[in-house]
mmCIF file of C-alpha atoms in Angstrom:
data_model
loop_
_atom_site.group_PDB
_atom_site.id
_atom_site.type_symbol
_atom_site.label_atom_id
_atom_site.label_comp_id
_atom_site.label_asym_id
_atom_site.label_seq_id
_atom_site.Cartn_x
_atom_site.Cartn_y
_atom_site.Cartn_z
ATOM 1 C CA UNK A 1 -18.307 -5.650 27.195
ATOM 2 C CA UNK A 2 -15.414 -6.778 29.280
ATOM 3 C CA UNK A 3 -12.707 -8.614 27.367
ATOM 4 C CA UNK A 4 -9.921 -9.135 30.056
ATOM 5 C CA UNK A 5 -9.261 -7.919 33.760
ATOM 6 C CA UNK A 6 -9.374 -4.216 33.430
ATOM 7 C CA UNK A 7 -10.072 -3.789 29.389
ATOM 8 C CA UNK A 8 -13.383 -3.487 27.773
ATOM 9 C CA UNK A 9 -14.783 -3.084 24.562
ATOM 10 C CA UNK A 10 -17.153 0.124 24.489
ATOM 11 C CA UNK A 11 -17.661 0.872 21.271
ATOM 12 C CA UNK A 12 -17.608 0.100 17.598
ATOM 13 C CA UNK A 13 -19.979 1.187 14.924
ATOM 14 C CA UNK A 14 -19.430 -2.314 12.888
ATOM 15 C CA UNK A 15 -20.863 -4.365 15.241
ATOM 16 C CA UNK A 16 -23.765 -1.875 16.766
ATOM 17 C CA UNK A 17 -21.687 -0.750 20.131
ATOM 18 C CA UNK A 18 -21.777 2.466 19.255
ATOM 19 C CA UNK A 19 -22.498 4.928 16.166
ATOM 20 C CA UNK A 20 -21.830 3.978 12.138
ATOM 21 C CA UNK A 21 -18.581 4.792 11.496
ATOM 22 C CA UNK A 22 -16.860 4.288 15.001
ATOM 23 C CA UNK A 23 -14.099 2.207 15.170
ATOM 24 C CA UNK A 24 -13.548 -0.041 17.623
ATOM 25 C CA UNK A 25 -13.406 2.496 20.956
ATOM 26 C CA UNK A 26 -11.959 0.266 24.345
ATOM 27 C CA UNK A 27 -11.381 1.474 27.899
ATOM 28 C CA UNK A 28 -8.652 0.501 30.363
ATOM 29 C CA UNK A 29 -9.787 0.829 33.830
ATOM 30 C CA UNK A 30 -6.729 1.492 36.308
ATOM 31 C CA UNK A 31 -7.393 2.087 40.190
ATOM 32 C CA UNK A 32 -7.253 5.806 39.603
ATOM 33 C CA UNK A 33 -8.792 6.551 36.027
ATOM 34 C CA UNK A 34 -10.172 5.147 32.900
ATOM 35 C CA UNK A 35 -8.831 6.158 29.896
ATOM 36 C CA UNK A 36 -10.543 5.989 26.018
ATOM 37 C CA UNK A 37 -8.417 3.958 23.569
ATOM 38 C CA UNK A 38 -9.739 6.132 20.693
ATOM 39 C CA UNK A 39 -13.161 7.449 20.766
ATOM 40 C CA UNK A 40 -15.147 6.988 17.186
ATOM 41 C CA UNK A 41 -16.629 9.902 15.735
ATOM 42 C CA UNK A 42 -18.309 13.158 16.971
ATOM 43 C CA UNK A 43 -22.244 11.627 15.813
ATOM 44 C CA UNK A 44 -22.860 10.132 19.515
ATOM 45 C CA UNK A 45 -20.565 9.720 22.070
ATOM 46 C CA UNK A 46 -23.177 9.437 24.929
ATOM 47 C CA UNK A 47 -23.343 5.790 23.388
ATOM 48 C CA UNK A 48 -19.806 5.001 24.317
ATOM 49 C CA UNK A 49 -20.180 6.846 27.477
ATOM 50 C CA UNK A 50 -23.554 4.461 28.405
ATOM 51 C CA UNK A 51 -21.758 1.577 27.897
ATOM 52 C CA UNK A 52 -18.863 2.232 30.398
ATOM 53 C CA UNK A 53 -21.997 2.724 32.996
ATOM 54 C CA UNK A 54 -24.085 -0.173 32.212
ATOM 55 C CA UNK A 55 -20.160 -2.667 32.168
ATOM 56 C CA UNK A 56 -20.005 -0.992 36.042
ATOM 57 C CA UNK A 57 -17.674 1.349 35.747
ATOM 58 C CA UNK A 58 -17.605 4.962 37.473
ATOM 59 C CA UNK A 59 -17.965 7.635 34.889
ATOM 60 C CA UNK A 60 -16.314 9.985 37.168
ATOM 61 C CA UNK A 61 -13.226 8.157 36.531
ATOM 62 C CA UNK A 62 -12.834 8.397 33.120
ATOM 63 C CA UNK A 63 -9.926 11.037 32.491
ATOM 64 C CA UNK A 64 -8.357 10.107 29.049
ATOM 65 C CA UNK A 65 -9.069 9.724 25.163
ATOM 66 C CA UNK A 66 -5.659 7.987 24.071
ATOM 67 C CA UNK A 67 -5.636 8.398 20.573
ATOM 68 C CA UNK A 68 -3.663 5.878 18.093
ATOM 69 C CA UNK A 69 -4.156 8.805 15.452
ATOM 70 C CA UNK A 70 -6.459 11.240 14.256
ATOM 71 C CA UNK A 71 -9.058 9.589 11.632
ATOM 72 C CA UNK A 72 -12.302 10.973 12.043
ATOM 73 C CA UNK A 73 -13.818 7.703 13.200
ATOM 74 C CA UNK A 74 -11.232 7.394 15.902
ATOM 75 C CA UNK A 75 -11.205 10.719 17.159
ATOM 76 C CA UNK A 76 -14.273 12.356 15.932
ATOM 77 C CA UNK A 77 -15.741 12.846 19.533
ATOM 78 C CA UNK A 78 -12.647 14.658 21.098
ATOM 79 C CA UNK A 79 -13.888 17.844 21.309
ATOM 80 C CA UNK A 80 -17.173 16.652 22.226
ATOM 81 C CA UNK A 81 -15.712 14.888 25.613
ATOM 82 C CA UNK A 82 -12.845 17.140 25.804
ATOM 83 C CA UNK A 83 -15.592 20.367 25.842
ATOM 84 C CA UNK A 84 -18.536 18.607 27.673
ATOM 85 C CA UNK A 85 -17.204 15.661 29.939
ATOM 86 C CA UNK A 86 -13.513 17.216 30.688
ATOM 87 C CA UNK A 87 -11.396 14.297 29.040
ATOM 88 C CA UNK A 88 -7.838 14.852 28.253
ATOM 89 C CA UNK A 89 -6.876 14.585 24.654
ATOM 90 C CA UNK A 90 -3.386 12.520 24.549
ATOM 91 C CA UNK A 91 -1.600 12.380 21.053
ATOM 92 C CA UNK A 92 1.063 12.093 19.382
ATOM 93 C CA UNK A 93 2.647 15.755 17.940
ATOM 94 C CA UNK A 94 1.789 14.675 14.243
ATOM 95 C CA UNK A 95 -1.404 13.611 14.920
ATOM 96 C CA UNK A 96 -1.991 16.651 17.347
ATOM 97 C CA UNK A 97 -0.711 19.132 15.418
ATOM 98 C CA UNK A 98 -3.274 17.466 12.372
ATOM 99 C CA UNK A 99 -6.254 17.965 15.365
ATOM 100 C CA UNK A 100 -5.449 20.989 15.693
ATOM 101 C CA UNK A 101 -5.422 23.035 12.295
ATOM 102 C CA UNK A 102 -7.738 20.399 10.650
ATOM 103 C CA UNK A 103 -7.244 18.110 7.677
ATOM 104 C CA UNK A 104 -7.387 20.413 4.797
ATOM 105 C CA UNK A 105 -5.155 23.149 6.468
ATOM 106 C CA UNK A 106 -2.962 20.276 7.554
ATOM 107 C CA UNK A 107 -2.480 18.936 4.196
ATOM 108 C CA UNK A 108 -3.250 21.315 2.172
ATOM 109 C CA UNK A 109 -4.440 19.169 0.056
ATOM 110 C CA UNK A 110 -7.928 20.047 -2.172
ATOM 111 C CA UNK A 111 -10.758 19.506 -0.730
ATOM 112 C CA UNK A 112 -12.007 16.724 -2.343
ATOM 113 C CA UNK A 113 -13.081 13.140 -2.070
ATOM 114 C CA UNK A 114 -11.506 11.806 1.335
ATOM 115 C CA UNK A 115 -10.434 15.095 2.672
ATOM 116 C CA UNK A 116 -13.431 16.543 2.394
ATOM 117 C CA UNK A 117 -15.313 13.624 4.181
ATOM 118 C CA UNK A 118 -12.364 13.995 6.855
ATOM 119 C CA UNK A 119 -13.099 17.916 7.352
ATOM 120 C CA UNK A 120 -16.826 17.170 7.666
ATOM 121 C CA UNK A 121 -17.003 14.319 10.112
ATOM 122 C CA UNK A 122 -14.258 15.551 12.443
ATOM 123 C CA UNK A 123 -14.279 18.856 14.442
ATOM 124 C CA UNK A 124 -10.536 20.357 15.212
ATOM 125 C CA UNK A 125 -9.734 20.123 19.368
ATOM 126 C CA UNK A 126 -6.786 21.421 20.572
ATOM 127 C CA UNK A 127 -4.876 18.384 22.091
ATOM 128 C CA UNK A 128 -3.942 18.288 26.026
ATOM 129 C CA UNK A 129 -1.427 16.004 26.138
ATOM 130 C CA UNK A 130 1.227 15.487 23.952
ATOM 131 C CA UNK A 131 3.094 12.577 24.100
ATOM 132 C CA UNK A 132 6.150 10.455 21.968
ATOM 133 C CA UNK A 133 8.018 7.142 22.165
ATOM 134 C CA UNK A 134 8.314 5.320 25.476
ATOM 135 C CA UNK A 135 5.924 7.766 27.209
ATOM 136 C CA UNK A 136 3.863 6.528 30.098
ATOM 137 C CA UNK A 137 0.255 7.193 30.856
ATOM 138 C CA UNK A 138 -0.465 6.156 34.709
ATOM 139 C CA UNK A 139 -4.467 4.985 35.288
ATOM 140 C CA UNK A 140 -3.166 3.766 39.023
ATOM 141 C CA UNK A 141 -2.209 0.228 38.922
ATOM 142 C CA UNK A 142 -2.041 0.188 35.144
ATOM 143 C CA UNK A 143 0.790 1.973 32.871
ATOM 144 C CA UNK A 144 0.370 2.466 29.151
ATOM 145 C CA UNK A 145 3.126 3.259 27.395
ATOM 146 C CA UNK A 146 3.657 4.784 24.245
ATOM 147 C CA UNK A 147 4.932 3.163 21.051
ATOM 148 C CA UNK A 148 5.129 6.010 17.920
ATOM 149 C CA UNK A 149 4.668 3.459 15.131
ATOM 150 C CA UNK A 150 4.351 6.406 11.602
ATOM 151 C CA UNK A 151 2.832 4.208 8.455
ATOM 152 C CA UNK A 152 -0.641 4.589 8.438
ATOM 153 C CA UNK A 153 -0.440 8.076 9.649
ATOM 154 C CA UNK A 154 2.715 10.077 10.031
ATOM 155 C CA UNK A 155 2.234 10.324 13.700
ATOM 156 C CA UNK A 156 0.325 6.625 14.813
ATOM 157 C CA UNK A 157 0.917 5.399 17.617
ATOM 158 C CA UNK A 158 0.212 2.332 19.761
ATOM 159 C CA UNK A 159 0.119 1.777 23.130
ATOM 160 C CA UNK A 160 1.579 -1.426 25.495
ATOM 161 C CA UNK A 161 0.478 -2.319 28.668
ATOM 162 C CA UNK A 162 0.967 -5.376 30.739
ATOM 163 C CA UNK A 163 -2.199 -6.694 33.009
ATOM 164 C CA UNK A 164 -1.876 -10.192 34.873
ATOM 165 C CA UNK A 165 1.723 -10.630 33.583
ATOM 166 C CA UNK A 166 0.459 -10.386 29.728
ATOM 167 C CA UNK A 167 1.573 -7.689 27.364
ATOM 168 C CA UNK A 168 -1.551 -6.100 25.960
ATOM 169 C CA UNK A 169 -1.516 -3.780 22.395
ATOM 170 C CA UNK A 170 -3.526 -1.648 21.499
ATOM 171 C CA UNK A 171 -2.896 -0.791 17.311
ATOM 172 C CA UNK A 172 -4.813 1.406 16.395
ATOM 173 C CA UNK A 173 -4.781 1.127 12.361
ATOM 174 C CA UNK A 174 -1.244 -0.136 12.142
ATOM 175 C CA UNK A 175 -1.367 -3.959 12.809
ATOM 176 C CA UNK A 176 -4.230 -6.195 12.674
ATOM 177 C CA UNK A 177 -4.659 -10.024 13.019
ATOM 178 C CA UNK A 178 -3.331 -11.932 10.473
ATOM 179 C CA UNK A 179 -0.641 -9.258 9.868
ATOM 180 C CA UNK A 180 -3.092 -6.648 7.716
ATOM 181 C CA UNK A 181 -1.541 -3.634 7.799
ATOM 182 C CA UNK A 182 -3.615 -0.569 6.414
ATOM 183 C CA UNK A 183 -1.965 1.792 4.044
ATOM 184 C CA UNK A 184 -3.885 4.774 2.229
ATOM 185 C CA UNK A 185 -3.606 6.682 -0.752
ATOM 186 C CA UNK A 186 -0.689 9.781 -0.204
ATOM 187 C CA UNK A 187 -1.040 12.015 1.831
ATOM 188 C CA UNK A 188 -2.362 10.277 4.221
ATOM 189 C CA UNK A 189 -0.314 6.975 4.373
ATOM 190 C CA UNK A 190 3.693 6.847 3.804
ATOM 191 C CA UNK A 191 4.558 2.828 3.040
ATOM 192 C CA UNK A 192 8.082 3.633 3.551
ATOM 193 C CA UNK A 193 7.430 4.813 7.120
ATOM 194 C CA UNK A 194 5.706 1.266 7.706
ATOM 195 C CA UNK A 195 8.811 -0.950 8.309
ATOM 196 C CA UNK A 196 10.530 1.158 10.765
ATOM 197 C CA UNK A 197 7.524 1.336 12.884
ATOM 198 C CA UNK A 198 6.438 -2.161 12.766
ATOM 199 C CA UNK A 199 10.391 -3.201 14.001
ATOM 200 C CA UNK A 200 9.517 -1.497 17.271
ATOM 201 C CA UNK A 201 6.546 -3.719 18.056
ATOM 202 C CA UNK A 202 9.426 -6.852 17.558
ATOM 203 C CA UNK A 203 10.109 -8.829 20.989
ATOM 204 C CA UNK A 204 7.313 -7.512 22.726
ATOM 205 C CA UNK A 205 5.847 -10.646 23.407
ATOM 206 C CA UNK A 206 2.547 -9.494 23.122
ATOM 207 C CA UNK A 207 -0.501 -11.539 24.010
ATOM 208 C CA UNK A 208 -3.743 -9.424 23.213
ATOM 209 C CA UNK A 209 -3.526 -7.546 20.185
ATOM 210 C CA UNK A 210 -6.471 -5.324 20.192
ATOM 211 C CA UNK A 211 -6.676 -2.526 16.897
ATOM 212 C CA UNK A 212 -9.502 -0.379 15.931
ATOM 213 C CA UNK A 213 -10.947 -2.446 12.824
ATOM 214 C CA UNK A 214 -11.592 -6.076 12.324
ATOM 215 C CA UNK A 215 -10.944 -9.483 15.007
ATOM 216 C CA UNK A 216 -9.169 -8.444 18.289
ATOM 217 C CA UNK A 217 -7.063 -11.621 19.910
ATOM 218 C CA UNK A 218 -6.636 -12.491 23.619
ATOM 219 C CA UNK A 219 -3.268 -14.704 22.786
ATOM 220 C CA UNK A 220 -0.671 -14.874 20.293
ATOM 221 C CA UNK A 221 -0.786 -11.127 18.983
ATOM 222 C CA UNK A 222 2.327 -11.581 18.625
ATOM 223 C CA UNK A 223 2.631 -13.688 15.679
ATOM 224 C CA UNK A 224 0.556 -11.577 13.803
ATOM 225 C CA UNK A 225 3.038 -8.684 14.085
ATOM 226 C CA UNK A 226 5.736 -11.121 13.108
ATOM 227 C CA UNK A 227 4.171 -11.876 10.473
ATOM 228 C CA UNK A 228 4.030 -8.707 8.489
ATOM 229 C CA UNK A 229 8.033 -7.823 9.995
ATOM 230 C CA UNK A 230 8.523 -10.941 8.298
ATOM 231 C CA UNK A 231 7.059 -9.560 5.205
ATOM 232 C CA UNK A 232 8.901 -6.567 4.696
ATOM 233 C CA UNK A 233 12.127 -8.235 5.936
ATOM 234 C CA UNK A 234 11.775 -10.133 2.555
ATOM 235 C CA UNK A 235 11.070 -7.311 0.718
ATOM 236 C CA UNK A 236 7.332 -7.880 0.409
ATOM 237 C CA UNK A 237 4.479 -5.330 0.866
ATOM 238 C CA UNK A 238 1.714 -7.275 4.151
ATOM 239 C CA UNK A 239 -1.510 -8.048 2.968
ATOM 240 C CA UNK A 240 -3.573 -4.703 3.401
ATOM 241 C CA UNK A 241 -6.184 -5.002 5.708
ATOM 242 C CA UNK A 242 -10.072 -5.710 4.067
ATOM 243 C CA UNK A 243 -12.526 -3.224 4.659
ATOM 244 C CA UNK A 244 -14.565 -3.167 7.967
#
């Protein structure tokens, strides 16, 4: 489903894109390549993949999962695309390093309730690309560039890019619309990380604010963002983000 020039939403297992449990999976076509923002979980990514073909796009340019961080329903399906379509697995070091030796051996944490369900619904992949604040991906025509915002994961990231002179975010699970931000239970979430990482995404001017759960906007993503700086400026926790 095309959204703007050049961004397209291609999967989501809310709204019946793709399988139950994926978040919201979109794909920025540059001249050169197509990258994945996220990719939902491993269940079926030949869902995602038949949606790129039937929105017109060439499969043979799609080069890049970028990941915002590594929940099982965002990247799930790495190995799966890495292994069987090629795809380059970019991440931050954090969330790589989390890829790579799993949940459990990452934490080391018990294996119970949410880790458990983490270590079942998400196979490790060893990352390709490794990538940290200010980093650019090139698609040809199109530059994403990195933003490492830690809060909902230690390693989250988000990633800025500017089509038809507007600033377009992609959030992953950091900042939604209305200013939800999404915070788990420790280990997995670190509040006091939040506020330093939401200052970076200050003065951006961003238009389209699109994150992995709940409403994407085409204008004024912005004032969402400000809205939960604003929060913790006055020493209040944002409004956590409802379930979706």
């Amino acid at each position: 489903m095309k959204l703007t020039d050049r961004i397209y939403w291609v999967g989501s297992g809310c709204v019946g894109l793709s399988a139950e449990g994926d978040c919201h999976v979109y794909a920025v076509e540059g001249d050169d390549a197509i990258a994945l923002i996220d990719c939902g979980m491993a269940r079926d990514p030949e869902l995602i993949l038949r949606n790129l073909k039937n929105d017109g796009m060439d499969l043979d340019k799609l080069k890049y999962v970028l990941l915002t961080h590594a929940h099982p329903d965002h990247a799930g399906g790495c190995l799966a695309l890495q292994k069987e379509r090629g795809l380059k697995i970019v991440c931050s070091d954090y969330e790589g390093r989390m890829l790579r030796q799993g949940a459990v051996d990452f934490f080391k944490h018990e294996n119970t309730g949410m880790v458990a369900w983490m270590e079942r619904e998400m196979p490790k992949c060893e990352p390709d690309i490794i990538v940290g604040d200010d980093d650019e991906i090139d698609l040809g025509g199109v530059k994403l560039r990195v933003i490492v915002t830690p809060g909902h994961t230690g390693g989250s990231v988000c990633y800025l890019t500017e089509i038809g002179g507007q600033q377009m975010l992609f959030s992953g699970d950091t900042i939604f619309y209305k200013g939800f931000i999404s915070v788990l239970p420790a280990p997995f979430s670190d509040l006091t990380l939040y506020k330093p990482g939401l200052l970076k995404l200050r003065d951006l001017r961003v238009d389209g604010l699109f994150p992995s759960h709940l409403m994407f906007v085409l204008k004024q993503g912005q004032s969402y963002i400000d809205k939960a700086n604003t929060e913790f400026s006055n020493s209040r926790t944002p409004e956590r983000k409802p379930f979706s």
